[in-house]
Amino acid sequence: MLKPISTPTRELVNLDGVWRFAIDSRVGDQPWTARLDTPLEAAVPASYNDLFTDAEIRDHVGWVYYQREVRVPRGWGGELIFLRFDAATHAARIYLGDTLVGEHIGGYTPFDVDITSHVEAGGAFRLTVAVSGDLSNETIPPGKIEVGMTGKRTQTYFHDFYNYAGLARSVWLYSVPTTRVDDVTVVTGFEGTTGSVDYRVALVGDAAVRVRLTDATGAVVAEGSGAAGVLEVPDVVLWKPGASYLYELTVEALHDGVVVDAYSLAVGVRTVEVRGHEFLINGEPFYFTGFGKHEDTAVRGKGHDNAYMVHDFQLMEWTGANSFRTSHYPYAEDVLDFADRRGIVVIDETAAVGLNMGVVGGMSGTPPFPTFSEQYAGAATQAAHAQHLRELIGRDKNHPSVVMWCIANEPASNEDGAREYFEPLVNLARDLDPTRPLTYSLVMFATFKNDQIVDLFDVVSMNRYYGWYISTGDLTTAEMYLQGDIQGWIDRTGKPIMMTEYGADTQPGLHSVWDQAWTEEYQTDLLAMYHRVFDRFPQFVGEQVWNFADFATSNGIHRVDGNKKGVFTRDRRPKSAALSLRRRWRGLDGRKPGAVD
Ligand code: GCB
């Protein structure tokens, strides 16, 4: 799926700003049929939850409405006109005046609505977007709505981060020609000093295709024609972690020799491969350093913000992080574009978090009922998961920064039914993208003895909390557990192993000379213990600390003002652990992460 951009044949109007806003319980039926009768306005992009002082809005279950007027540029006659929503969390219905023109389910992937037949160039329309933050066993992520003693509907879900909702990413109005480039897929490689860009173009309408690859100075390095082909790049400059290099591929659709559409995208030439227990980028072993993150800031919730994006990348680079995981949902497309340009490696994760009833059972890990059942993660959930995978891979397949798909976070891979649930999804992901390795992040109840799906995947990604949820405050026992756990996975799989979560909640400013949970010293010491263990294993390919920054969670007795496992506070100030990570990841203490003892 192509991101809307402006080209000689396409135009783009950004619809971000402040829109009229209401929750369903405060407006009449079918509020889209007239100007929304509301005293409220909401910022777009932003989650709506933290914008207002009203508790009923913050934890609203049901639909909310956003509304504004939109004018179509005068020059768009004869073009097709689309609305693009970069995300509407978690479901949306789009109304033009009184008419429903589109719907989408899935809160973290974009969708387009063709409105050509409803609007006129130079005309205006009232746009109402109904958005629902509800989660059920038919959504990804799953959740459950319950009606309590007060009669109020409340949303429960099986992940700790707060269920922010609304229009958290940009909204666009754009034009495209009727005969056009509909999609482009690029796969890159190299042989010696010659790179290859294997491209495939999908068209709407009948047209000839011409392609051109330019380097970073704008010089043409390869040209071709036809809807599919391979461009050779002499003296190729590879896209490398920490050293981004991007070419630009311009695709033109021609009718009788005249260019009727043009689309350009950035291309990084690089390869990714898993061989034995190694993770190779451009044929060289790669060791991941970095974080699991969240899209999360004060007031905006999950609202995309370029200032925070730039600053977060600065902080990651400052610590020496070379990668992050988009835990626990696809991030804004701008973040991946930026990662491409910064040379930061991304593990791209779906929104499938919480497919695990064991987590509800607490530390025992005993599910109250089977996870993979019609009661919870059944056929409808699986279908939603499959659709979500199609949309994620469709959106992100051309990003050089994306080196691996993470299909789920902490599913109950130890439970019966896991294999039946995951095997078709793994097959689908491999069909959609045969080039990138697949992984899933392993919950601590899923051990090397009881996991039922690891053989379907390429990389073992472990989430482990020894020294925090298990053996709290006892790093000696924690170290023994961790050592045995990693060894067990190595013996069972022979695959590359990495840690996609490890960490400790930490209250900044709290200090102790003892191993006291919540202190800055304890977070630092716990991470150092994990690193000691990682460095004993040549099969280990990476470490991503949980979490980059503190983040908002739902109310709960395990959380004080959110999850505090950040190495940075929610307003991005470093805790002591950030400095110790910087020393390790930048090699300031004289050794490279991943160098085996
Ligand atoms: C996990 C989850 C993550 C939580 C984290 C924690 O295993 O994957 O979403 O935030 O633990 O801090 O408990």
PDB file of N, CA, C and O and ligand atoms in Angstrom, residues 160-161 294 325 328 353 409-410 463 465 469 501 505 546 551 559 563 565, ligand 1:
ATOM      1  N   ASP A 160      -0.628  -4.326  29.416  1.00  0.00           N
ATOM      2  CA  ASP A 160      -0.609  -3.325  30.489  1.00  0.00           C
ATOM      3  C   ASP A 160      -0.702  -1.892  29.986  1.00  0.00           C
ATOM      4  O   ASP A 160      -1.180  -1.017  30.698  1.00  0.00           O
ATOM      5  N   PHE A 161      -0.287  -1.618  28.722  1.00  0.00           N
ATOM      6  CA  PHE A 161      -0.288  -0.214  28.287  1.00  0.00           C
ATOM      7  C   PHE A 161      -1.721   0.284  28.111  1.00  0.00           C
ATOM      8  O   PHE A 161      -2.626  -0.486  27.770  1.00  0.00           O
ATOM      9  N   HIS A 294       7.265   2.341  23.121  1.00  0.00           N
ATOM     10  CA  HIS A 294       5.834   2.564  22.949  1.00  0.00           C
ATOM     11  C   HIS A 294       5.662   3.894  22.255  1.00  0.00           C
ATOM     12  O   HIS A 294       6.536   4.757  22.329  1.00  0.00           O
ATOM     13  N   ARG A 325      12.157  -2.423  18.785  1.00  0.00           N
ATOM     14  CA  ARG A 325      10.995  -3.218  18.373  1.00  0.00           C
ATOM     15  C   ARG A 325       9.760  -2.322  18.480  1.00  0.00           C
ATOM     16  O   ARG A 325       9.632  -1.574  19.457  1.00  0.00           O
ATOM     17  N   HIS A 328       3.827  -2.503  21.042  1.00  0.00           N
ATOM     18  CA  HIS A 328       3.216  -3.784  20.703  1.00  0.00           C
ATOM     19  C   HIS A 328       2.184  -3.589  19.588  1.00  0.00           C
ATOM     20  O   HIS A 328       1.081  -4.103  19.665  1.00  0.00           O
ATOM     21  N   VAL A 353      -1.095  -8.466  20.860  1.00  0.00           N
ATOM     22  CA  VAL A 353      -0.573  -8.539  22.224  1.00  0.00           C
ATOM     23  C   VAL A 353      -1.730  -8.983  23.112  1.00  0.00           C
ATOM     24  O   VAL A 353      -2.861  -8.566  22.903  1.00  0.00           O
ATOM     25  N   ASN A 409       3.172 -10.618  20.503  1.00  0.00           N
ATOM     26  CA  ASN A 409       3.903 -10.465  21.746  1.00  0.00           C
ATOM     27  C   ASN A 409       3.316 -11.389  22.804  1.00  0.00           C
ATOM     28  O   ASN A 409       2.120 -11.307  23.116  1.00  0.00           O
ATOM     29  N   GLU A 410       4.159 -12.264  23.317  1.00  0.00           N
ATOM     30  CA  GLU A 410       3.817 -13.128  24.442  1.00  0.00           C
ATOM     31  C   GLU A 410       2.507 -13.899  24.279  1.00  0.00           C
ATOM     32  O   GLU A 410       1.649 -13.880  25.174  1.00  0.00           O
ATOM     33  N   ASN A 463      11.207 -12.784  26.273  1.00  0.00           N
ATOM     34  CA  ASN A 463      10.900 -11.730  27.239  1.00  0.00           C
ATOM     35  C   ASN A 463      11.063 -12.371  28.611  1.00  0.00           C
ATOM     36  O   ASN A 463      10.343 -13.317  28.938  1.00  0.00           O
ATOM     37  N   TYR A 465      11.832 -11.809  32.973  1.00  0.00           N
ATOM     38  CA  TYR A 465      11.848 -10.881  34.101  1.00  0.00           C
ATOM     39  C   TYR A 465      12.418 -11.510  35.374  1.00  0.00           C
ATOM     40  O   TYR A 465      11.924 -11.259  36.462  1.00  0.00           O
ATOM     41  N   TYR A 469       9.859  -9.998  38.325  1.00  0.00           N
ATOM     42  CA  TYR A 469       8.643 -10.723  38.733  1.00  0.00           C
ATOM     43  C   TYR A 469       8.994 -12.044  39.419  1.00  0.00           C
ATOM     44  O   TYR A 469       8.202 -12.584  40.180  1.00  0.00           O
ATOM     45  N   GLU A 501      12.772  -8.453  25.806  1.00  0.00           N
ATOM     46  CA  GLU A 501      12.363  -7.688  26.995  1.00  0.00           C
ATOM     47  C   GLU A 501      13.132  -8.188  28.203  1.00  0.00           C
ATOM     48  O   GLU A 501      13.176  -9.396  28.456  1.00  0.00           O
ATOM     49  N   ASP A 505      11.145  -2.078  37.033  1.00  0.00           N
ATOM     50  CA  ASP A 505      10.523  -0.784  37.309  1.00  0.00           C
ATOM     51  C   ASP A 505      11.440   0.033  38.207  1.00  0.00           C
ATOM     52  O   ASP A 505      12.034  -0.502  39.165  1.00  0.00           O
ATOM     53  N   TRP A 546      13.509  -3.555  28.128  1.00  0.00           N
ATOM     54  CA  TRP A 546      12.148  -3.075  28.355  1.00  0.00           C
ATOM     55  C   TRP A 546      12.196  -2.028  29.440  1.00  0.00           C
ATOM     56  O   TRP A 546      12.549  -2.351  30.547  1.00  0.00           O
ATOM     57  N   PHE A 551       5.814   4.592  30.577  1.00  0.00           N
ATOM     58  CA  PHE A 551       4.621   4.793  29.747  1.00  0.00           C
ATOM     59  C   PHE A 551       3.348   4.576  30.545  1.00  0.00           C
ATOM     60  O   PHE A 551       3.363   3.941  31.604  1.00  0.00           O
ATOM     61  N   ARG A 559       1.109  -1.108  39.215  1.00  0.00           N
ATOM     62  CA  ARG A 559       1.686   0.041  38.527  1.00  0.00           C
ATOM     63  C   ARG A 559       1.447   1.309  39.337  1.00  0.00           C
ATOM     64  O   ARG A 559       0.334   1.539  39.819  1.00  0.00           O
ATOM     65  N   ASN A 563       3.869   2.310  33.853  1.00  0.00           N
ATOM     66  CA  ASN A 563       4.970   1.340  33.885  1.00  0.00           C
ATOM     67  C   ASN A 563       6.273   2.125  33.950  1.00  0.00           C
ATOM     68  O   ASN A 563       6.517   3.001  33.127  1.00  0.00           O
ATOM     69  N   LYS A 565       9.439   0.922  33.868  1.00  0.00           N
ATOM     70  CA  LYS A 565      10.648   0.201  33.456  1.00  0.00           C
ATOM     71  C   LYS A 565      11.465   0.991  32.440  1.00  0.00           C
ATOM     72  O   LYS A 565      12.473   0.505  31.926  1.00  0.00           O
TER      73      LYS A 565
HETATM   74  C1  GCB B   1       5.686  -7.973  29.455  1.00  0.00           C
HETATM   75  C2  GCB B   1       4.932  -7.343  28.336  1.00  0.00           C
HETATM   76  C3  GCB B   1       5.003  -5.822  28.376  1.00  0.00           C
HETATM   77  C4  GCB B   1       4.867  -5.329  29.805  1.00  0.00           C
HETATM   78  C5  GCB B   1       6.008  -5.902  30.607  1.00  0.00           C
HETATM   79  C6  GCB B   1       5.975  -5.485  32.079  1.00  0.00           C
HETATM   80  O1  GCB B   1       6.027  -9.109  29.427  1.00  0.00           O
HETATM   81  O2  GCB B   1       5.314  -7.811  27.073  1.00  0.00           O
HETATM   82  O3  GCB B   1       3.995  -5.307  27.544  1.00  0.00           O
HETATM   83  O4  GCB B   1       4.836  -3.951  29.871  1.00  0.00           O
HETATM   84  O5  GCB B   1       5.980  -7.283  30.569  1.00  0.00           O
HETATM   85  O6  GCB B   1       6.550  -4.464  32.425  1.00  0.00           O
HETATM   86  O7  GCB B   1       5.348  -6.184  32.859  1.00  0.00           O
END
